[in-house]
Short mmCIF file of N, CA and C in Angstrom, two decimals:
data_model
loop_
_atom_site.label_atom_id
_atom_site.label_comp_id
_atom_site.label_asym_id
_atom_site.label_seq_id
_atom_site.Cartn_x
_atom_site.Cartn_y
_atom_site.Cartn_z
N MET A 1 20.26 -40.94 -29.00
CA MET A 1 20.20 -39.72 -27.90
C MET A 1 21.22 -40.37 -26.70
N GLY A 2 21.01 -39.46 -26.04
CA GLY A 2 21.71 -39.77 -24.68
C GLY A 2 22.68 -38.78 -24.24
N VAL A 3 22.87 -39.13 -22.58
CA VAL A 3 23.94 -38.20 -22.09
C VAL A 3 25.38 -38.74 -22.55
N ALA A 4 26.23 -37.72 -21.94
CA ALA A 4 27.73 -38.06 -22.34
C ALA A 4 27.87 -39.39 -21.48
N GLY A 5 29.15 -40.28 -22.32
CA GLY A 5 29.52 -41.48 -21.65
C GLY A 5 28.74 -42.55 -22.41
N SER A 6 27.41 -42.33 -22.83
CA SER A 6 26.61 -43.40 -23.27
C SER A 6 26.96 -44.33 -24.45
N GLY A 7 27.88 -43.57 -25.30
CA GLY A 7 28.50 -44.47 -26.52
C GLY A 7 27.87 -43.97 -27.59
N LYS A 8 27.18 -42.82 -27.68
CA LYS A 8 26.50 -42.30 -29.16
C LYS A 8 27.44 -42.44 -30.17
N THR A 9 28.56 -41.84 -30.28
CA THR A 9 29.20 -41.86 -31.53
C THR A 9 29.81 -43.18 -31.82
N THR A 10 30.25 -43.70 -30.99
CA THR A 10 30.40 -45.21 -31.34
C THR A 10 29.47 -46.24 -31.98
N VAL A 11 28.33 -46.18 -31.24
CA VAL A 11 27.31 -46.95 -31.43
C VAL A 11 26.22 -46.34 -32.96
N ALA A 12 26.49 -45.19 -33.07
CA ALA A 12 25.95 -44.68 -34.25
C ALA A 12 26.88 -44.98 -35.42
N ALA A 13 27.96 -45.02 -35.29
CA ALA A 13 28.74 -45.18 -36.57
C ALA A 13 28.60 -46.71 -36.87
N LEU A 14 28.83 -47.63 -35.88
CA LEU A 14 28.66 -48.91 -36.22
C LEU A 14 26.98 -49.28 -37.01
N LEU A 15 25.90 -48.51 -36.27
CA LEU A 15 24.94 -48.68 -36.86
C LEU A 15 24.67 -48.11 -38.14
N ALA A 16 25.06 -47.32 -38.31
CA ALA A 16 25.41 -46.62 -39.86
C ALA A 16 25.99 -47.70 -40.72
N GLY A 17 26.96 -48.10 -40.33
CA GLY A 17 27.55 -49.01 -41.09
C GLY A 17 26.51 -50.43 -41.48
N ARG A 18 25.97 -50.95 -40.41
CA ARG A 18 25.03 -52.04 -40.53
C ARG A 18 23.80 -51.69 -41.34
N LEU A 19 23.24 -50.42 -41.31
CA LEU A 19 22.23 -50.10 -42.05
C LEU A 19 22.47 -49.75 -43.56
N GLY A 20 23.87 -49.52 -43.84
CA GLY A 20 24.17 -48.81 -44.85
C GLY A 20 23.41 -47.40 -45.18
N ALA A 21 23.92 -46.54 -44.03
CA ALA A 21 23.10 -45.35 -44.00
C ALA A 21 24.15 -44.21 -43.87
N SER A 22 24.16 -43.06 -44.34
CA SER A 22 25.12 -42.14 -44.14
C SER A 22 25.19 -41.74 -42.31
N PHE A 23 26.37 -41.21 -42.16
CA PHE A 23 26.83 -40.89 -40.88
C PHE A 23 27.39 -39.68 -40.66
N ALA A 24 27.36 -39.00 -39.63
CA ALA A 24 27.66 -37.65 -39.49
C ALA A 24 27.94 -37.52 -37.88
N GLU A 25 28.76 -37.08 -37.22
CA GLU A 25 29.20 -36.82 -35.97
C GLU A 25 28.18 -35.54 -35.40
N GLY A 26 27.22 -35.57 -34.47
CA GLY A 26 26.76 -34.46 -33.86
C GLY A 26 27.46 -33.26 -33.52
N ASP A 27 28.66 -33.97 -32.94
CA ASP A 27 29.41 -32.86 -32.19
C ASP A 27 30.03 -31.76 -33.16
N GLU A 28 30.36 -32.20 -34.39
CA GLU A 28 30.70 -31.39 -35.52
C GLU A 28 29.77 -30.56 -36.04
N PHE A 29 28.48 -30.58 -35.57
CA PHE A 29 27.70 -29.25 -36.11
C PHE A 29 27.52 -28.11 -35.10
N HIS A 30 28.29 -28.57 -33.91
CA HIS A 30 28.49 -27.14 -32.89
C HIS A 30 29.29 -26.45 -33.50
N PRO A 31 28.76 -25.08 -33.40
CA PRO A 31 29.70 -23.72 -33.71
C PRO A 31 31.04 -23.88 -32.67
N PRO A 32 31.52 -22.77 -32.88
CA PRO A 32 33.28 -22.74 -32.15
C PRO A 32 32.76 -22.55 -30.59
N ALA A 33 31.75 -21.35 -30.73
CA ALA A 33 31.24 -20.78 -29.26
C ALA A 33 30.83 -22.06 -28.51
N ASN A 34 29.99 -22.89 -29.02
CA ASN A 34 29.36 -24.07 -27.98
C ASN A 34 30.60 -24.90 -27.73
N VAL A 35 31.69 -25.37 -28.49
CA VAL A 35 32.61 -26.13 -28.03
C VAL A 35 33.43 -25.50 -27.06
N ALA A 36 33.85 -23.98 -27.27
CA ALA A 36 34.43 -23.44 -26.02
C ALA A 36 33.87 -23.29 -24.92
N LYS A 37 32.51 -23.22 -24.75
CA LYS A 37 31.72 -23.06 -23.42
C LYS A 37 32.10 -24.60 -22.85
N MET A 38 31.84 -25.81 -23.53
CA MET A 38 31.76 -26.98 -23.13
C MET A 38 33.09 -27.55 -22.65
N SER A 39 34.22 -26.99 -23.33
CA SER A 39 35.57 -27.37 -22.87
C SER A 39 35.97 -26.77 -21.58
N GLN A 40 35.37 -25.59 -21.08
CA GLN A 40 35.46 -24.88 -19.77
C GLN A 40 34.33 -25.18 -19.04
N GLY A 41 33.75 -26.61 -19.26
CA GLY A 41 32.71 -27.21 -18.32
C GLY A 41 31.61 -26.02 -17.70
N ILE A 42 31.22 -25.32 -19.17
CA ILE A 42 29.98 -24.68 -19.09
C ILE A 42 29.00 -24.92 -19.93
N PRO A 43 27.76 -25.68 -19.07
CA PRO A 43 26.65 -26.17 -19.95
C PRO A 43 26.00 -25.48 -20.86
N LEU A 44 25.69 -26.12 -21.93
CA LEU A 44 24.96 -25.23 -23.03
C LEU A 44 23.49 -24.72 -22.70
N ASP A 45 23.12 -23.79 -22.67
CA ASP A 45 21.61 -23.46 -22.63
C ASP A 45 20.89 -23.48 -24.09
N ASP A 46 19.49 -23.19 -23.92
CA ASP A 46 18.63 -23.43 -25.17
C ASP A 46 19.09 -22.57 -26.40
N ALA A 47 19.54 -21.21 -25.99
CA ALA A 47 19.93 -20.46 -27.29
C ALA A 47 20.99 -20.75 -27.63
N ASP A 48 22.10 -21.67 -27.15
CA ASP A 48 23.26 -22.39 -27.84
C ASP A 48 22.87 -23.54 -28.66
N ARG A 49 21.77 -24.34 -28.05
CA ARG A 49 21.23 -25.72 -28.45
C ARG A 49 20.62 -25.52 -30.01
N TRP A 50 19.43 -24.33 -29.74
CA TRP A 50 18.52 -24.37 -31.12
C TRP A 50 19.23 -24.09 -32.24
N PRO A 51 20.15 -23.27 -32.58
CA PRO A 51 20.81 -23.38 -33.94
C PRO A 51 21.74 -24.83 -34.26
N TRP A 52 22.22 -25.39 -33.23
CA TRP A 52 23.09 -26.80 -33.46
C TRP A 52 22.02 -27.71 -33.98
N LEU A 53 20.83 -27.71 -33.34
CA LEU A 53 20.00 -28.73 -33.42
C LEU A 53 19.18 -28.32 -34.89
N GLY A 54 19.00 -27.21 -35.35
CA GLY A 54 18.21 -26.83 -36.53
C GLY A 54 19.41 -27.25 -37.70
N THR A 55 20.89 -27.01 -37.45
CA THR A 55 21.80 -27.68 -38.35
C THR A 55 21.58 -29.07 -38.68
N ILE A 56 21.28 -29.89 -37.55
CA ILE A 56 21.31 -31.49 -37.69
C ILE A 56 19.93 -31.85 -38.45
N ARG A 57 18.85 -31.43 -37.96
CA ARG A 57 17.73 -31.28 -38.68
C ARG A 57 17.91 -31.16 -40.09
N ASP A 58 18.35 -30.25 -40.69
CA ASP A 58 18.69 -29.86 -41.89
C ASP A 58 19.46 -30.83 -42.58
N TRP A 59 20.67 -31.35 -41.96
CA TRP A 59 21.24 -32.34 -42.58
C TRP A 59 20.67 -33.40 -42.91
N LEU A 60 19.92 -33.69 -41.79
CA LEU A 60 18.88 -35.30 -42.04
C LEU A 60 18.08 -34.85 -43.34
N GLY A 61 17.41 -33.97 -43.25
CA GLY A 61 16.61 -33.76 -44.46
C GLY A 61 17.14 -33.76 -45.78
N SER A 62 18.50 -33.12 -45.83
CA SER A 62 19.18 -33.29 -47.15
C SER A 62 19.45 -34.77 -47.46
N GLU A 63 19.77 -35.37 -46.59
CA GLU A 63 20.38 -36.86 -46.84
C GLU A 63 19.03 -37.37 -47.28
N HIS A 64 17.94 -37.19 -46.66
CA HIS A 64 16.64 -37.87 -47.40
C HIS A 64 16.19 -37.49 -48.47
N ASP A 65 16.15 -36.14 -48.89
CA ASP A 65 16.07 -35.66 -50.23
C ASP A 65 17.12 -36.30 -51.20
N ALA A 66 18.23 -36.54 -50.75
CA ALA A 66 19.18 -37.54 -51.72
C ALA A 66 18.80 -38.86 -51.92
N GLY A 67 17.99 -39.45 -51.37
CA GLY A 67 17.56 -40.85 -51.15
C GLY A 67 18.28 -41.71 -50.40
N ARG A 68 18.89 -41.16 -49.23
CA ARG A 68 19.70 -41.99 -48.08
C ARG A 68 18.94 -41.62 -46.73
N SER A 69 19.17 -42.70 -46.31
CA SER A 69 18.92 -42.89 -44.47
C SER A 69 20.40 -42.47 -43.92
N ALA A 70 19.83 -41.86 -42.55
CA ALA A 70 21.22 -41.29 -41.91
C ALA A 70 20.98 -41.27 -40.33
N VAL A 71 22.23 -41.72 -40.13
CA VAL A 71 22.28 -41.91 -38.44
C VAL A 71 23.31 -40.79 -37.96
N VAL A 72 22.72 -39.71 -37.10
CA VAL A 72 23.62 -38.75 -36.07
C VAL A 72 23.49 -38.94 -34.72
N PRO A 73 24.56 -38.96 -34.33
CA PRO A 73 24.78 -39.06 -32.74
C PRO A 73 24.42 -37.59 -32.05
N ALA A 74 23.33 -37.49 -31.38
CA ALA A 74 22.98 -35.96 -30.47
C ALA A 74 22.57 -36.38 -29.62
N SER A 75 22.51 -35.33 -28.00
CA SER A 75 22.17 -35.73 -27.01
C SER A 75 20.66 -35.68 -26.99
N SER A 76 20.13 -34.68 -27.83
CA SER A 76 18.52 -34.82 -27.83
C SER A 76 17.93 -34.90 -26.43
N LEU A 77 18.35 -34.14 -25.46
CA LEU A 77 17.83 -34.52 -23.93
C LEU A 77 16.55 -34.05 -23.60
N LYS A 78 15.96 -33.33 -24.47
CA LYS A 78 14.59 -32.66 -23.96
C LYS A 78 13.89 -33.00 -25.21
N ARG A 79 12.37 -32.98 -24.86
CA ARG A 79 11.39 -33.50 -25.77
C ARG A 79 11.44 -32.36 -26.98
N ALA A 80 11.67 -31.15 -26.37
CA ALA A 80 11.61 -30.02 -27.27
C ALA A 80 12.60 -30.09 -28.48
N TYR A 81 13.46 -30.52 -28.10
CA TYR A 81 14.81 -30.69 -28.93
C TYR A 81 14.54 -31.66 -29.81
N ARG A 82 13.83 -32.85 -29.64
CA ARG A 82 13.33 -34.13 -30.35
C ARG A 82 12.72 -33.65 -31.04
N ASP A 83 11.65 -32.72 -30.66
CA ASP A 83 10.25 -32.11 -31.56
C ASP A 83 11.04 -31.47 -32.94
N LEU A 84 12.15 -30.77 -32.57
CA LEU A 84 12.57 -29.83 -33.84
C LEU A 84 13.41 -30.81 -34.48
N LEU A 85 13.96 -31.84 -34.18
CA LEU A 85 14.83 -32.88 -34.90
C LEU A 85 13.64 -33.57 -35.69
N ARG A 86 12.46 -33.85 -35.39
CA ARG A 86 11.67 -34.50 -36.12
C ARG A 86 10.79 -33.58 -37.21
N GLU A 87 11.26 -32.13 -37.34
CA GLU A 87 10.58 -31.52 -38.35
C GLU A 87 11.54 -32.07 -39.95
N ALA A 88 12.57 -32.98 -39.70
CA ALA A 88 13.38 -33.10 -40.77
C ALA A 88 12.46 -34.16 -41.74
N ASP A 89 12.57 -33.85 -42.94
CA ASP A 89 11.99 -34.57 -43.82
C ASP A 89 12.60 -36.07 -44.01
N GLY A 90 11.19 -36.84 -43.94
CA GLY A 90 11.49 -38.50 -43.95
C GLY A 90 11.14 -39.07 -42.87
N GLY A 91 11.07 -38.34 -41.79
CA GLY A 91 10.54 -38.84 -40.21
C GLY A 91 11.83 -39.06 -39.66
N VAL A 92 11.97 -39.29 -38.18
CA VAL A 92 13.08 -39.25 -37.28
C VAL A 92 12.67 -40.51 -36.26
N LEU A 93 13.63 -41.56 -35.88
CA LEU A 93 13.01 -42.30 -34.96
C LEU A 93 14.31 -42.28 -34.20
N PHE A 94 14.32 -42.27 -32.87
CA PHE A 94 15.43 -42.10 -31.87
C PHE A 94 15.83 -43.29 -31.05
N VAL A 95 17.06 -43.53 -30.86
CA VAL A 95 17.58 -44.74 -30.10
C VAL A 95 17.90 -43.98 -28.83
N HIS A 96 17.65 -44.28 -27.63
CA HIS A 96 18.07 -43.72 -26.46
C HIS A 96 18.91 -44.55 -25.59
N LEU A 97 20.46 -44.52 -25.79
CA LEU A 97 21.25 -45.20 -25.21
C LEU A 97 21.18 -44.97 -23.78
N THR A 98 20.88 -45.78 -22.73
CA THR A 98 20.96 -45.68 -21.10
C THR A 98 21.95 -46.58 -20.60
N GLY A 99 22.32 -45.87 -19.44
CA GLY A 99 23.04 -46.40 -18.73
C GLY A 99 23.26 -46.07 -17.26
N SER A 100 23.83 -46.63 -16.15
CA SER A 100 23.84 -46.31 -14.90
C SER A 100 24.93 -45.04 -14.73
N ARG A 101 24.65 -44.26 -13.54
CA ARG A 101 25.35 -43.04 -13.33
C ARG A 101 26.69 -43.48 -13.20
N GLU A 102 27.23 -44.52 -12.56
CA GLU A 102 28.41 -45.16 -12.38
C GLU A 102 29.04 -45.31 -13.40
N LEU A 103 28.26 -46.19 -14.56
CA LEU A 103 29.20 -46.64 -15.70
C LEU A 103 29.38 -45.41 -16.66
N LEU A 104 28.58 -44.36 -16.58
CA LEU A 104 28.61 -43.12 -17.45
C LEU A 104 29.87 -42.42 -17.15
N THR A 105 29.93 -42.11 -15.72
CA THR A 105 30.95 -41.32 -15.19
C THR A 105 32.43 -42.04 -15.49
N GLU A 106 32.52 -43.43 -15.29
CA GLU A 106 33.62 -44.12 -15.38
C GLU A 106 33.99 -44.05 -17.08
N ARG A 107 32.97 -43.96 -17.67
CA ARG A 107 33.59 -43.62 -19.20
C ARG A 107 34.01 -42.54 -19.67
N ILE A 108 33.46 -41.36 -18.87
CA ILE A 108 33.91 -40.13 -19.30
C ILE A 108 35.09 -39.89 -18.64
N GLN A 109 35.32 -40.44 -17.46
CA GLN A 109 36.86 -40.13 -16.88
C GLN A 109 37.85 -40.78 -17.75
N GLY A 110 37.48 -42.05 -18.60
CA GLY A 110 38.41 -42.43 -19.39
C GLY A 110 38.68 -42.28 -20.52
N ARG A 111 37.95 -40.91 -21.20
CA ARG A 111 38.17 -40.42 -22.37
C ARG A 111 39.44 -39.37 -22.19
N ALA A 112 40.08 -39.11 -23.34
CA ALA A 112 41.37 -37.95 -23.57
C ALA A 112 41.01 -37.15 -24.51
N GLY A 113 41.06 -36.14 -24.28
CA GLY A 113 40.98 -34.96 -25.25
C GLY A 113 39.28 -34.78 -25.64
N HIS A 114 38.35 -35.30 -24.95
CA HIS A 114 37.24 -35.00 -25.08
C HIS A 114 36.70 -33.59 -24.34
N PHE A 115 35.81 -32.82 -24.82
CA PHE A 115 35.59 -31.38 -24.17
C PHE A 115 34.38 -31.78 -22.90
N MET A 116 33.83 -32.91 -23.45
CA MET A 116 33.08 -33.05 -21.80
C MET A 116 33.40 -33.17 -20.77
N LYS A 117 33.24 -32.75 -19.68
CA LYS A 117 33.81 -32.89 -18.32
C LYS A 117 32.88 -33.62 -17.40
N PRO A 118 33.29 -34.72 -16.46
CA PRO A 118 32.61 -35.32 -15.74
C PRO A 118 31.37 -34.60 -15.11
N ALA A 119 31.68 -33.47 -14.65
CA ALA A 119 30.72 -32.71 -13.73
C ALA A 119 29.58 -32.23 -14.81
N MET A 120 29.69 -32.37 -16.01
CA MET A 120 28.43 -31.81 -16.71
C MET A 120 27.57 -33.07 -16.94
N LEU A 121 28.00 -34.24 -16.45
CA LEU A 121 27.13 -35.58 -16.65
C LEU A 121 25.88 -34.88 -15.77
N GLU A 122 26.08 -34.66 -14.48
CA GLU A 122 24.98 -34.14 -13.60
C GLU A 122 24.20 -33.22 -14.38
N SER A 123 24.54 -32.42 -15.05
CA SER A 123 23.63 -31.44 -15.53
C SER A 123 22.92 -32.14 -16.53
N GLN A 124 23.40 -32.87 -17.23
CA GLN A 124 22.84 -33.68 -18.44
C GLN A 124 21.63 -34.39 -18.13
N LEU A 125 21.98 -35.24 -16.98
CA LEU A 125 20.97 -36.31 -16.31
C LEU A 125 19.70 -35.76 -15.58
N ALA A 126 20.16 -34.31 -15.22
CA ALA A 126 18.89 -33.35 -14.71
C ALA A 126 18.11 -32.83 -15.84
N THR A 127 18.49 -32.61 -16.96
CA THR A 127 17.90 -32.21 -18.15
C THR A 127 17.25 -33.41 -18.78
N LEU A 128 17.89 -34.48 -18.85
CA LEU A 128 17.07 -35.50 -19.62
C LEU A 128 15.67 -35.71 -19.48
N GLU A 129 14.87 -35.77 -20.43
CA GLU A 129 13.52 -36.04 -20.60
C GLU A 129 13.51 -37.60 -21.54
N PRO A 130 13.43 -38.53 -20.93
CA PRO A 130 13.22 -39.68 -21.65
C PRO A 130 12.07 -39.66 -22.60
N LEU A 131 12.18 -40.65 -23.50
CA LEU A 131 11.14 -40.84 -24.71
C LEU A 131 9.99 -40.88 -24.05
N GLY A 132 9.05 -40.38 -24.68
CA GLY A 132 7.49 -40.53 -24.02
C GLY A 132 6.76 -41.54 -24.91
N ASP A 133 5.99 -42.11 -24.46
CA ASP A 133 5.28 -43.11 -24.95
C ASP A 133 4.71 -42.91 -26.30
N ASP A 134 4.54 -41.76 -26.93
CA ASP A 134 4.01 -41.30 -27.90
C ASP A 134 4.92 -40.74 -29.08
N GLU A 135 6.46 -41.04 -28.74
CA GLU A 135 7.52 -40.57 -29.52
C GLU A 135 8.01 -41.97 -30.17
N ALA A 136 8.24 -41.73 -31.39
CA ALA A 136 9.15 -42.61 -32.10
C ALA A 136 10.35 -42.91 -31.68
N GLY A 137 10.49 -44.34 -30.99
CA GLY A 137 12.01 -44.61 -30.26
C GLY A 137 12.09 -45.61 -29.89
N ILE A 138 13.31 -46.20 -29.38
CA ILE A 138 13.56 -47.39 -28.38
C ILE A 138 14.69 -46.65 -27.76
N ALA A 139 14.67 -47.72 -26.30
CA ALA A 139 15.81 -47.30 -25.32
C ALA A 139 16.52 -48.70 -25.23
N VAL A 140 17.90 -48.45 -25.21
CA VAL A 140 18.69 -49.49 -25.15
C VAL A 140 19.67 -49.54 -24.17
N ASP A 141 19.76 -50.46 -23.51
CA ASP A 141 20.91 -50.53 -22.26
C ASP A 141 22.31 -50.43 -22.84
N VAL A 142 23.14 -49.71 -22.31
CA VAL A 142 24.56 -49.62 -22.95
C VAL A 142 25.79 -50.55 -22.26
N THR A 143 25.13 -51.22 -21.35
CA THR A 143 26.41 -51.92 -20.71
C THR A 143 27.00 -52.97 -21.44
N PRO A 144 26.57 -53.66 -22.50
CA PRO A 144 26.96 -54.81 -23.48
C PRO A 144 28.09 -53.73 -24.20
N ARG A 145 28.93 -54.67 -24.93
CA ARG A 145 29.86 -54.14 -25.70
C ARG A 145 29.18 -53.59 -26.83
N PRO A 146 29.85 -52.60 -27.68
CA PRO A 146 29.03 -51.88 -28.70
C PRO A 146 28.51 -52.52 -29.82
N ALA A 147 29.07 -53.85 -30.51
CA ALA A 147 28.64 -54.64 -31.34
C ALA A 147 27.33 -55.27 -30.79
N GLN A 148 27.35 -55.77 -29.57
CA GLN A 148 26.12 -56.18 -29.03
C GLN A 148 24.70 -55.46 -28.97
N ILE A 149 25.33 -53.95 -28.69
CA ILE A 149 24.29 -52.80 -28.60
C ILE A 149 23.65 -52.68 -29.82
N VAL A 150 24.51 -52.89 -30.94
CA VAL A 150 24.00 -52.79 -32.25
C VAL A 150 23.36 -53.76 -32.77
N ASP A 151 23.69 -54.84 -32.45
CA ASP A 151 22.85 -56.09 -32.53
C ASP A 151 21.13 -56.00 -32.09
N GLU A 152 21.30 -55.55 -30.98
CA GLU A 152 19.84 -55.35 -30.47
C GLU A 152 19.15 -54.20 -31.16
N ILE A 153 20.02 -53.11 -31.56
CA ILE A 153 18.89 -52.03 -32.11
C ILE A 153 18.67 -52.65 -33.55
N VAL A 154 19.61 -53.01 -34.30
CA VAL A 154 19.01 -53.56 -35.64
C VAL A 154 17.79 -54.46 -35.47
N ALA A 155 17.93 -55.37 -34.41
CA ALA A 155 16.57 -56.28 -34.41
C ALA A 155 15.48 -55.71 -34.08
N ARG A 156 15.72 -54.60 -33.36
CA ARG A 156 14.40 -53.99 -32.98
C ARG A 156 13.89 -52.94 -34.02
N LEU A 157 14.90 -52.46 -34.77
CA LEU A 157 14.29 -51.65 -35.67
C LEU A 157 13.76 -52.53 -36.92
N ALA A 158 14.42 -53.62 -37.08
CA ALA A 158 13.49 -54.61 -38.01
C ALA A 158 12.10 -54.97 -37.79
N GLU A 159 11.91 -54.94 -36.33
CA GLU A 159 10.20 -55.01 -35.95
C GLU A 159 9.58 -54.10 -36.30
N ARG A 160 10.20 -52.78 -36.57
CA ARG A 160 9.55 -51.73 -36.96
C ARG A 160 9.64 -51.49 -38.32
N GLY A 161 10.07 -52.54 -39.16
CA GLY A 161 9.87 -52.04 -40.50
C GLY A 161 11.09 -51.50 -41.38
N ILE A 162 12.36 -51.13 -40.38
CA ILE A 162 13.51 -50.78 -40.77
C ILE A 162 14.49 -51.73 -41.10
N HIS A 163 14.66 -51.78 -42.10
CA HIS A 163 16.19 -52.70 -42.58
C HIS A 163 17.53 -52.06 -43.12
N PRO A 164 18.29 -52.84 -43.29
CA PRO A 164 19.45 -52.07 -43.71
C PRO A 164 19.31 -51.97 -45.49
N ALA A 165 19.97 -51.19 -45.74
CA ALA A 165 19.75 -50.54 -47.30
C ALA A 165 20.03 -51.99 -48.27
N PRO A 166 19.53 -52.51 -49.39
CA PRO A 166 19.98 -53.41 -50.20
C PRO A 166 21.29 -53.58 -50.53
N GLY A 167 21.72 -54.92 -50.62
CA GLY A 167 22.92 -54.96 -50.82
C GLY A 167 24.31 -55.12 -49.56
N ILE A 168 23.87 -54.56 -48.31
CA ILE A 168 24.57 -54.55 -47.19
C ILE A 168 24.28 -56.01 -46.31
N ALA A 169 25.37 -56.40 -46.35
CA ALA A 169 25.50 -57.70 -45.87
C ALA A 169 25.24 -57.43 -44.04
N PRO A 170 24.19 -58.52 -43.63
CA PRO A 170 24.08 -58.51 -42.15
C PRO A 170 25.16 -59.07 -41.21
N THR A 171 26.21 -58.10 -41.45
CA THR A 171 27.41 -58.81 -40.50
C THR A 171 27.24 -58.42 -38.84
N THR A 172 27.56 -58.98 -38.23
CA THR A 172 27.64 -58.50 -36.56
C THR A 172 28.66 -57.83 -36.41
N GLY A 173 28.54 -56.47 -35.82
CA GLY A 173 29.46 -55.45 -35.44
C GLY A 173 30.45 -55.05 -36.35
N ALA A 174 30.08 -54.95 -37.51
CA ALA A 174 30.58 -54.39 -38.58
C ALA A 174 31.16 -52.99 -38.55
N ALA A 175 32.11 -52.81 -39.06
CA ALA A 175 32.68 -51.24 -39.06
C ALA A 175 32.00 -50.67 -40.28
N PRO A 176 31.78 -49.47 -39.93
CA PRO A 176 30.79 -48.42 -40.78
C PRO A 176 31.34 -48.60 -42.57
N GLY A 177 30.40 -48.64 -43.15
CA GLY A 177 30.88 -49.16 -44.69
C GLY A 177 30.24 -48.19 -45.53
N ALA A 178 29.31 -47.41 -44.85
CA ALA A 178 28.62 -46.22 -45.99
C ALA A 178 28.69 -44.82 -45.14
N SER A 179 29.78 -44.66 -44.53
CA SER A 179 29.65 -43.55 -43.97
C SER A 179 30.07 -42.30 -44.53
N THR A 180 29.58 -41.15 -43.89
CA THR A 180 30.24 -39.85 -44.66
C THR A 180 30.88 -39.05 -43.67
N GLY A 181 30.90 -39.69 -42.49
CA GLY A 181 31.94 -39.08 -41.43
C GLY A 181 32.48 -40.40 -40.92
N ALA A 182 33.44 -39.96 -39.71
CA ALA A 182 33.96 -40.79 -39.00
C ALA A 182 33.82 -40.60 -37.51
N ALA A 183 33.85 -41.75 -36.84
CA ALA A 183 33.51 -41.55 -35.28
C ALA A 183 34.88 -40.90 -34.68
N SER A 184 34.56 -40.13 -33.56
CA SER A 184 35.53 -39.79 -33.06
C SER A 184 35.91 -40.10 -31.48
N ASP A 185 35.11 -41.08 -31.10
CA ASP A 185 35.40 -42.03 -29.99
C ASP A 185 35.91 -43.39 -30.52
N ALA A 186 36.78 -44.00 -29.59
CA ALA A 186 37.28 -45.30 -29.86
C ALA A 186 36.03 -46.34 -29.47
N ALA A 187 36.33 -47.12 -30.07
CA ALA A 187 35.05 -48.28 -29.89
C ALA A 187 35.10 -49.02 -28.51
N ALA A 188 36.30 -48.88 -27.81
CA ALA A 188 36.11 -49.45 -26.36
C ALA A 188 35.35 -48.31 -25.43
N ASP A 189 35.30 -47.04 -25.79
CA ASP A 189 34.47 -45.82 -24.98
C ASP A 189 33.13 -46.16 -25.09
N ALA A 190 32.58 -46.28 -26.11
CA ALA A 190 31.13 -46.70 -26.12
C ALA A 190 30.25 -46.02 -25.29
N GLU A 191 29.88 -44.30 -25.94
CA GLU A 191 29.11 -43.31 -25.42
C GLU A 191 27.80 -43.17 -25.58
N ALA A 192 22.68 -41.75 -26.42
CA ALA A 192 22.13 -42.00 -26.44
C ALA A 192 21.31 -41.44 -27.49
N SER A 193 19.82 -40.68 -27.41
CA SER A 193 19.33 -41.10 -28.59
C SER A 193 19.81 -40.57 -29.97
N GLU A 194 20.40 -41.62 -30.60
CA GLU A 194 20.57 -41.51 -32.15
C GLU A 194 19.38 -41.33 -32.93
N PRO A 195 19.43 -40.32 -33.68
CA PRO A 195 18.22 -40.09 -34.47
C PRO A 195 18.72 -40.87 -35.63
N VAL A 196 17.82 -41.75 -36.16
CA VAL A 196 18.07 -42.41 -37.23
C VAL A 196 16.64 -42.21 -38.36
N GLU A 197 17.12 -41.53 -39.47
CA GLU A 197 16.24 -41.02 -40.25
C GLU A 197 15.31 -41.95 -41.05
N GLU A 198 14.02 -42.32 -41.19
CA GLU A 198 13.44 -43.44 -41.91
C GLU A 198 13.16 -42.53 -43.20
N ARG A 199 13.48 -43.44 -44.16
CA ARG A 199 12.92 -43.16 -45.81
C ARG A 199 11.64 -43.32 -45.70
#
């Protein structure tokens, strides 16, 4: 989970590879109307977000039912949004990617062809509700390189008993090896909470 520019897609794709989990790009679950609004710099409202979040929840549940853990990058800015995602079968843990306003702005400005506009970052930061103490999740700083961020996430997940699938080599910064989708951001872009489904 996290605001624009925090590296959600890059980190989520690498994390899925490290864990041997399924991967899907959260933005691909948006209907065309949502993408059109964001491309025009118009922030989404809750009426736009609920169907999108429901689709992600259902995908996480279907992966669990198929016996697979899954990782999907989604902003998940409000507690209410995360509550909906937590309805997915199997349980959901959030990884909140955090960074300074300056770093996030710099990364957004350096992205080409993405619908998110720099001005929308302020709207997202204003909307963001950090993880509560009672929420299953961790917060990770995104200043380091993506591979280092994933190293920290994997180590902290292991502390919670979440480990790579059997047969997955514990390589550092490995490219996704069991992905069901492709990352849409370059690794150098490095863009918070990734919902990580626990089996």
